[in-house]
Amino acid sequence: MEDQALFEQHHKTGQTFSYGTAGFRSKSDGLDPVMFAVGVVAGIRSMFLEGSVVGVMITASHNPPEDNGVKIVDPRGEMMEQSWEKLATQVANSACESYEAFCHAVSVVCMSVGVKRSAMKGRIVVARDSRASGPRLLQAFLAGVKWVGNVEAYDYGTLTTPQLHFLASQSNIGKLEDKTSAAPLPRVHETAYYDTFLSAWTSIAQIAGFDSLPYPVTIDAANGIGAAKVREMLLNHPFFQKDVSLVNADWHAAALLNHQCGADFVKTNQRLPQGVEGSRAGINCSFDGDADRVVFYFCDSEAKFHLLDGDKLATLLARFFKTLLEDAGVQEQVSLGVVQTAYANGSSTAYIERILQVPVSCTPTGVKHLHHEAVTRFDIGIYFEANGHGTVVFSPQALQKLQDKLETVEVGPHAHRALQLILLFSKLINQTVGDAITDMLAILAVLSILKWSPETWDSEYTDLPNKLVKVVVPDRTIFKTTNAERQLTSPPGLQAKIDAAIARVLRGRSFVRASGTEDAVRVYAEAATETEAHLLAKEVDELVRTY
Ligand code: 16G
Ligand code: ZN
């Protein structure tokens, strides 16, 4: 009965949920039972993994302040294995129904994965972003953890999403093989995050011979938790103190989160966020609310705004690593590739394939798809969504090859430096997930090493004019795609009409997909001129509305 009382305290009915690309996400009001259910599922997942530490992040990223959400992170810091998404969905929806339905759903899950709750131990680390609903939802989550029994949970308080991914993965180092170890939580303190990445930065600066940032950097932290963490990590550090300014840093003012600022605002509106002046020298960047996305931008001498989005981050890093691999003489042994989605600007893909001669792979939207492709296809896999979400992943085998070469083969100073730099960049980048802070540091390190201005970076290729529109339709589930979301298989006949519209414009490309986070369909169009891109978007928009 006590168990039921715990459940009832957080029970609300009336909504159904689905574990999507970003976990569970909605207006925060109805999420309490979902949080309770996630406490239970995360506990069972950790038991299933024989006590490896599982992470849980409470956040709604770039969404408005009144939203919230939650996602489960697996022991290596990656998104929860896909087959568990439907288990999580079943438990969450049963928790919105009744205690009986909930108990039944939990037993079914335990039975299907072979977990005996009374005989096993689970370990969880949890964190939340700066949202006002965070503390309440955390309590619902912890009640769920308590309900499972035999689960140790450690609350990191507020963190960025990538910090939680990183700390969860670090908690399991050495423990993934040694399943019997039962070191208490936390196994890793938050400062490990700062120490790891700052120490890589310092070594890179020493080897590359720079002792300050190339120009002033303004960070728009979207009034999110990234502000607090940048302050802690960088603003008292001698390297950054002088040249880094932080704006939209009011993370205590929950209502200001992502409001007129942040990576999503800048990318969607293609303009400066509130608080950043166009006249400011140097380069600017914007994080989103949980600091797992970053975009850069600057204004030229005519005050024209230039966006350096996820595609530009990927191309800069691809160019940089290609040169380092050649300098190190390992381009034949270590494969390099870029992973994008259909939203990548056609010019960026052409630049990577034709100018850099680096292979490009395209996956459906959502970090888990890009991450998986990058890890499985390439030794050094660079993946970015155009919205600024991405990272670089390095295969342990390739890193070992580079390390061996560094230690055992006589190489010239140029190759020696290149080998050292690749190894150090693998430590400067948070490989578990896109991370605004470490991506920003990696980009600033590359710009410092290349001695590139923002203008030089931007001039590598010119984006094709493009347009993204949201179309609200009666039923978005009828829009089914194939070929990494680039073509529709349903409704029948629509793709042929879109193809005909594309054929009428120069360098035209357009695709339609149902959003995974909103009840709408998205239309993307690009073409040789702005007029044609807008025309194509309008035409496809109208075609979609006829279904
Ligand atoms: C989620 C995804 C993001 C993707 C976006 C697309 C993760 C962690 N987040 O926020 O990568 O760009 O969804 O949204 O995977 P949409 O389906 O509404 O277009
Ligand atoms: Zn985010």
mmCIF file with all atom_site columns, N, CA and C and ligand atoms in Angstrom, residues 20-23 25 61-63 71 79 161 165 292-293 341 343 365-370 385 387 389 433 476 485 513-518 520 522, ligand 1:
data_model
loop_
_atom_site.group_PDB
_atom_site.id
_atom_site.type_symbol
_atom_site.label_atom_id
_atom_site.label_alt_id
_atom_site.label_comp_id
_atom_site.label_asym_id
_atom_site.label_entity_id
_atom_site.label_seq_id
_atom_site.pdbx_PDB_ins_code
_atom_site.Cartn_x
_atom_site.Cartn_y
_atom_site.Cartn_z
_atom_site.occupancy
_atom_site.B_iso_or_equiv
_atom_site.pdbx_formal_charge
_atom_site.auth_seq_id
_atom_site.auth_comp_id
_atom_site.auth_asym_id
_atom_site.auth_atom_id
_atom_site.pdbx_PDB_model_num
ATOM   1   N N  . GLY A 1 20  ? 10.255 9.675  -28.059 1.00 0.00 ? 20  GLY A N  1
ATOM   2   C CA . GLY A 1 20  ? 10.700 10.027 -29.419 1.00 0.00 ? 20  GLY A CA 1
ATOM   3   C C  . GLY A 1 20  ? 12.181 10.340 -29.477 1.00 0.00 ? 20  GLY A C  1
ATOM   4   N N  . THR A 1 21  ? 12.579 11.088 -30.517 1.00 0.00 ? 21  THR A N  1
ATOM   5   C CA . THR A 1 21  ? 14.006 11.412 -30.727 1.00 0.00 ? 21  THR A CA 1
ATOM   6   C C  . THR A 1 21  ? 14.607 12.121 -29.517 1.00 0.00 ? 21  THR A C  1
ATOM   7   N N  . ALA A 1 22  ? 13.768 12.868 -28.794 1.00 0.00 ? 22  ALA A N  1
ATOM   8   C CA . ALA A 1 22  ? 14.308 13.613 -27.660 1.00 0.00 ? 22  ALA A CA 1
ATOM   9   C C  . ALA A 1 22  ? 13.772 13.053 -26.336 1.00 0.00 ? 22  ALA A C  1
ATOM   10  N N  . GLY A 1 23  ? 13.411 11.778 -26.304 1.00 0.00 ? 23  GLY A N  1
ATOM   11  C CA . GLY A 1 23  ? 12.831 11.188 -25.097 1.00 0.00 ? 23  GLY A CA 1
ATOM   12  C C  . GLY A 1 23  ? 11.372 11.580 -24.987 1.00 0.00 ? 23  GLY A C  1
ATOM   13  N N  . ARG A 1 25  ? 8.657  14.440 -24.132 1.00 0.00 ? 25  ARG A N  1
ATOM   14  C CA . ARG A 1 25  ? 8.661  15.903 -24.036 1.00 0.00 ? 25  ARG A CA 1
ATOM   15  C C  . ARG A 1 25  ? 7.247  16.431 -24.204 1.00 0.00 ? 25  ARG A C  1
ATOM   16  N N  . SER A 1 61  ? 15.396 21.199 -23.671 1.00 0.00 ? 61  SER A N  1
ATOM   17  C CA . SER A 1 61  ? 16.298 21.770 -24.676 1.00 0.00 ? 61  SER A CA 1
ATOM   18  C C  . SER A 1 61  ? 15.936 23.189 -25.118 1.00 0.00 ? 61  SER A C  1
ATOM   19  N N  . HIS A 1 62  ? 15.662 23.362 -26.418 1.00 0.00 ? 62  HIS A N  1
ATOM   20  C CA . HIS A 1 62  ? 15.388 24.696 -26.980 1.00 0.00 ? 62  HIS A CA 1
ATOM   21  C C  . HIS A 1 62  ? 13.909 25.072 -26.865 1.00 0.00 ? 62  HIS A C  1
ATOM   22  N N  . ASN A 1 63  ? 13.085 24.186 -26.336 1.00 0.00 ? 63  ASN A N  1
ATOM   23  C CA . ASN A 1 63  ? 11.635 24.461 -26.282 1.00 0.00 ? 63  ASN A CA 1
ATOM   24  C C  . ASN A 1 63  ? 11.304 25.516 -25.221 1.00 0.00 ? 63  ASN A C  1
ATOM   25  N N  . LYS A 1 71  ? 15.061 12.194 -20.792 1.00 0.00 ? 71  LYS A N  1
ATOM   26  C CA . LYS A 1 71  ? 15.585 11.090 -21.613 1.00 0.00 ? 71  LYS A CA 1
ATOM   27  C C  . LYS A 1 71  ? 16.582 10.258 -20.830 1.00 0.00 ? 71  LYS A C  1
ATOM   28  N N  . MET A 1 79  ? 22.551 7.620  -26.365 1.00 0.00 ? 79  MET A N  1
ATOM   29  C CA . MET A 1 79  ? 21.109 7.552  -26.126 1.00 0.00 ? 79  MET A CA 1
ATOM   30  C C  . MET A 1 79  ? 20.697 6.102  -25.822 1.00 0.00 ? 79  MET A C  1
ATOM   31  N N  . THR A 1 161 ? 22.991 19.070 -20.672 1.00 0.00 ? 161 THR A N  1
ATOM   32  C CA . THR A 1 161 ? 22.759 17.692 -21.137 1.00 0.00 ? 161 THR A CA 1
ATOM   33  C C  . THR A 1 161 ? 24.076 16.970 -21.430 1.00 0.00 ? 161 THR A C  1
ATOM   34  N N  . HIS A 1 165 ? 25.691 13.338 -19.973 1.00 0.00 ? 165 HIS A N  1
ATOM   35  C CA . HIS A 1 165 ? 26.132 12.219 -20.821 1.00 0.00 ? 165 HIS A CA 1
ATOM   36  C C  . HIS A 1 165 ? 27.578 11.850 -20.487 1.00 0.00 ? 165 HIS A C  1
ATOM   37  N N  . ASP A 1 292 ? 23.443 21.689 -25.694 1.00 0.00 ? 292 ASP A N  1
ATOM   38  C CA . ASP A 1 292 ? 23.966 20.609 -26.531 1.00 0.00 ? 292 ASP A CA 1
ATOM   39  C C  . ASP A 1 292 ? 23.989 21.001 -28.008 1.00 0.00 ? 292 ASP A C  1
ATOM   40  N N  . ARG A 1 293 ? 23.692 22.255 -28.306 1.00 0.00 ? 293 ARG A N  1
ATOM   41  C CA . ARG A 1 293 ? 23.800 22.748 -29.673 1.00 0.00 ? 293 ARG A CA 1
ATOM   42  C C  . ARG A 1 293 ? 24.551 24.062 -29.663 1.00 0.00 ? 293 ARG A C  1
ATOM   43  N N  . THR A 1 341 ? 22.182 15.266 -42.234 1.00 0.00 ? 341 THR A N  1
ATOM   44  C CA . THR A 1 341 ? 20.799 14.884 -42.519 1.00 0.00 ? 341 THR A CA 1
ATOM   45  C C  . THR A 1 341 ? 20.368 15.624 -43.789 1.00 0.00 ? 341 THR A C  1
ATOM   46  N N  . TYR A 1 343 ? 18.576 18.029 -44.058 1.00 0.00 ? 343 TYR A N  1
ATOM   47  C CA . TYR A 1 343 ? 18.537 19.485 -43.856 1.00 0.00 ? 343 TYR A CA 1
ATOM   48  C C  . TYR A 1 343 ? 19.880 20.163 -44.139 1.00 0.00 ? 343 TYR A C  1
ATOM   49  N N  . THR A 1 365 ? 16.747 12.465 -39.361 1.00 0.00 ? 365 THR A N  1
ATOM   50  C CA . THR A 1 365 ? 16.906 13.456 -38.299 1.00 0.00 ? 365 THR A CA 1
ATOM   51  C C  . THR A 1 365 ? 16.962 12.786 -36.918 1.00 0.00 ? 365 THR A C  1
ATOM   52  N N  . GLY A 1 366 ? 17.687 13.415 -35.992 1.00 0.00 ? 366 GLY A N  1
ATOM   53  C CA . GLY A 1 366 ? 17.768 12.850 -34.629 1.00 0.00 ? 366 GLY A CA 1
ATOM   54  C C  . GLY A 1 366 ? 19.183 12.346 -34.385 1.00 0.00 ? 366 GLY A C  1
ATOM   55  N N  . VAL A 1 367 ? 19.737 12.817 -33.260 1.00 0.00 ? 367 VAL A N  1
ATOM   56  C CA . VAL A 1 367 ? 21.145 12.571 -32.980 1.00 0.00 ? 367 VAL A CA 1
ATOM   57  C C  . VAL A 1 367 ? 21.508 11.090 -32.952 1.00 0.00 ? 367 VAL A C  1
ATOM   58  N N  . LYS A 1 368 ? 20.578 10.262 -32.455 1.00 0.00 ? 368 LYS A N  1
ATOM   59  C CA . LYS A 1 368 ? 20.951 8.845  -32.332 1.00 0.00 ? 368 LYS A CA 1
ATOM   60  C C  . LYS A 1 368 ? 21.292 8.238  -33.695 1.00 0.00 ? 368 LYS A C  1
ATOM   61  N N  . HIS A 1 369 ? 20.593 8.691  -34.748 1.00 0.00 ? 369 HIS A N  1
ATOM   62  C CA . HIS A 1 369 ? 20.869 8.142  -36.079 1.00 0.00 ? 369 HIS A CA 1
ATOM   63  C C  . HIS A 1 369 ? 22.240 8.591  -36.586 1.00 0.00 ? 369 HIS A C  1
ATOM   64  N N  . LEU A 1 370 ? 22.530 9.876  -36.414 1.00 0.00 ? 370 LEU A N  1
ATOM   65  C CA . LEU A 1 370 ? 23.818 10.398 -36.898 1.00 0.00 ? 370 LEU A CA 1
ATOM   66  C C  . LEU A 1 370 ? 24.971 9.777  -36.116 1.00 0.00 ? 370 LEU A C  1
ATOM   67  N N  . GLU A 1 385 ? 23.937 18.088 -37.275 1.00 0.00 ? 385 GLU A N  1
ATOM   68  C CA . GLU A 1 385 ? 22.702 18.552 -37.896 1.00 0.00 ? 385 GLU A CA 1
ATOM   69  C C  . GLU A 1 385 ? 22.905 20.034 -38.203 1.00 0.00 ? 385 GLU A C  1
ATOM   70  N N  . ASN A 1 387 ? 21.199 22.394 -37.454 1.00 0.00 ? 387 ASN A N  1
ATOM   71  C CA . ASN A 1 387 ? 20.829 23.227 -36.304 1.00 0.00 ? 387 ASN A CA 1
ATOM   72  C C  . ASN A 1 387 ? 21.942 23.340 -35.249 1.00 0.00 ? 387 ASN A C  1
ATOM   73  N N  . HIS A 1 389 ? 23.681 20.702 -33.755 1.00 0.00 ? 389 HIS A N  1
ATOM   74  C CA . HIS A 1 389 ? 23.805 19.584 -32.836 1.00 0.00 ? 389 HIS A CA 1
ATOM   75  C C  . HIS A 1 389 ? 24.749 18.549 -33.445 1.00 0.00 ? 389 HIS A C  1
ATOM   76  N N  . VAL A 1 433 ? 28.108 13.013 -27.056 1.00 0.00 ? 433 VAL A N  1
ATOM   77  C CA . VAL A 1 433 ? 26.948 13.687 -27.637 1.00 0.00 ? 433 VAL A CA 1
ATOM   78  C C  . VAL A 1 433 ? 27.379 15.105 -28.027 1.00 0.00 ? 433 VAL A C  1
ATOM   79  N N  . ARG A 1 476 ? -0.456 13.968 -39.416 1.00 0.00 ? 476 ARG A N  1
ATOM   80  C CA . ARG A 1 476 ? 0.925  13.958 -39.941 1.00 0.00 ? 476 ARG A CA 1
ATOM   81  C C  . ARG A 1 476 ? 1.457  12.536 -40.121 1.00 0.00 ? 476 ARG A C  1
ATOM   82  N N  . GLU A 1 485 ? 14.808 10.157 -45.195 1.00 0.00 ? 485 GLU A N  1
ATOM   83  C CA . GLU A 1 485 ? 13.764 11.190 -45.147 1.00 0.00 ? 485 GLU A CA 1
ATOM   84  C C  . GLU A 1 485 ? 13.704 12.066 -46.392 1.00 0.00 ? 485 GLU A C  1
ATOM   85  N N  . ARG A 1 513 ? 8.823  15.935 -44.365 1.00 0.00 ? 513 ARG A N  1
ATOM   86  C CA . ARG A 1 513 ? 8.811  14.876 -43.331 1.00 0.00 ? 513 ARG A CA 1
ATOM   87  C C  . ARG A 1 513 ? 7.937  15.313 -42.151 1.00 0.00 ? 513 ARG A C  1
ATOM   88  N N  . ALA A 1 514 ? 7.357  14.335 -41.479 1.00 0.00 ? 514 ALA A N  1
ATOM   89  C CA . ALA A 1 514 ? 6.574  14.650 -40.283 1.00 0.00 ? 514 ALA A CA 1
ATOM   90  C C  . ALA A 1 514 ? 7.545  14.977 -39.161 1.00 0.00 ? 514 ALA A C  1
ATOM   91  N N  . SER A 1 515 ? 7.266  16.026 -38.409 1.00 0.00 ? 515 SER A N  1
ATOM   92  C CA . SER A 1 515 ? 8.114  16.373 -37.270 1.00 0.00 ? 515 SER A CA 1
ATOM   93  C C  . SER A 1 515 ? 8.033  15.282 -36.209 1.00 0.00 ? 515 SER A C  1
ATOM   94  N N  . GLY A 1 516 ? 9.146  15.087 -35.519 1.00 0.00 ? 516 GLY A N  1
ATOM   95  C CA . GLY A 1 516 ? 9.121  14.127 -34.418 1.00 0.00 ? 516 GLY A CA 1
ATOM   96  C C  . GLY A 1 516 ? 8.821  14.793 -33.091 1.00 0.00 ? 516 GLY A C  1
ATOM   97  N N  . THR A 1 517 ? 8.774  16.113 -33.069 1.00 0.00 ? 517 THR A N  1
ATOM   98  C CA . THR A 1 517 ? 8.602  16.828 -31.800 1.00 0.00 ? 517 THR A CA 1
ATOM   99  C C  . THR A 1 517 ? 7.361  17.726 -31.772 1.00 0.00 ? 517 THR A C  1
ATOM   100 N N  . GLU A 1 518 ? 6.761  17.961 -32.941 1.00 0.00 ? 518 GLU A N  1
ATOM   101 C CA . GLU A 1 518 ? 5.575  18.828 -32.989 1.00 0.00 ? 518 GLU A CA 1
ATOM   102 C C  . GLU A 1 518 ? 4.519  18.171 -33.871 1.00 0.00 ? 518 GLU A C  1
ATOM   103 N N  . ALA A 1 520 ? 3.100  18.544 -36.671 1.00 0.00 ? 520 ALA A N  1
ATOM   104 C CA . ALA A 1 520 ? 3.150  19.261 -37.935 1.00 0.00 ? 520 ALA A CA 1
ATOM   105 C C  . ALA A 1 520 ? 4.073  18.538 -38.904 1.00 0.00 ? 520 ALA A C  1
ATOM   106 N N  . ARG A 1 522 ? 7.141  19.237 -41.819 1.00 0.00 ? 522 ARG A N  1
ATOM   107 C CA . ARG A 1 522 ? 8.108  20.259 -42.222 1.00 0.00 ? 522 ARG A CA 1
ATOM   108 C C  . ARG A 1 522 ? 8.432  20.122 -43.710 1.00 0.00 ? 522 ARG A C  1
HETATM 109 C C1 . 16G B 2 .   ? 15.097 16.573 -31.507 1.00 0.00 ? 1   16G B C1 1
HETATM 110 C C2 . 16G B 2 .   ? 16.476 16.044 -31.800 1.00 0.00 ? 1   16G B C2 1
HETATM 111 C C3 . 16G B 2 .   ? 17.212 16.976 -32.725 1.00 0.00 ? 1   16G B C3 1
HETATM 112 C C4 . 16G B 2 .   ? 16.397 17.157 -34.000 1.00 0.00 ? 1   16G B C4 1
HETATM 113 C C5 . 16G B 2 .   ? 15.016 17.634 -33.662 1.00 0.00 ? 1   16G B C5 1
HETATM 114 C C6 . 16G B 2 .   ? 14.150 17.597 -34.906 1.00 0.00 ? 1   16G B C6 1
HETATM 115 C C7 . 16G B 2 .   ? 17.939 14.823 -30.312 1.00 0.00 ? 1   16G B C7 1
HETATM 116 C C8 . 16G B 2 .   ? 18.665 14.818 -29.008 1.00 0.00 ? 1   16G B C8 1
HETATM 117 N N1 . 16G B 2 .   ? 17.242 15.907 -30.568 1.00 0.00 ? 1   16G B N1 1
HETATM 118 O O1 . 16G B 2 .   ? 15.160 17.777 -30.797 1.00 0.00 ? 1   16G B O1 1
HETATM 119 O O2 . 16G B 2 .   ? 18.448 16.412 -33.018 1.00 0.00 ? 1   16G B O2 1
HETATM 120 O O3 . 16G B 2 .   ? 17.018 18.085 -34.844 1.00 0.00 ? 1   16G B O3 1
HETATM 121 O O4 . 16G B 2 .   ? 14.429 16.748 -32.732 1.00 0.00 ? 1   16G B O4 1
HETATM 122 O O5 . 16G B 2 .   ? 12.876 18.037 -34.588 1.00 0.00 ? 1   16G B O5 1
HETATM 123 O O6 . 16G B 2 .   ? 18.011 13.873 -31.063 1.00 0.00 ? 1   16G B O6 1
HETATM 124 P P1 . 16G B 2 .   ? 11.642 17.792 -35.534 1.00 0.00 ? 1   16G B P1 1
HETATM 125 O O7 . 16G B 2 .   ? 11.468 16.293 -35.673 1.00 0.00 ? 1   16G B O7 1
HETATM 126 O O8 . 16G B 2 .   ? 10.503 18.458 -34.871 1.00 0.00 ? 1   16G B O8 1
HETATM 127 O O9 . 16G B 2 .   ? 11.964 18.411 -36.848 1.00 0.00 ? 1   16G B O9 1
#
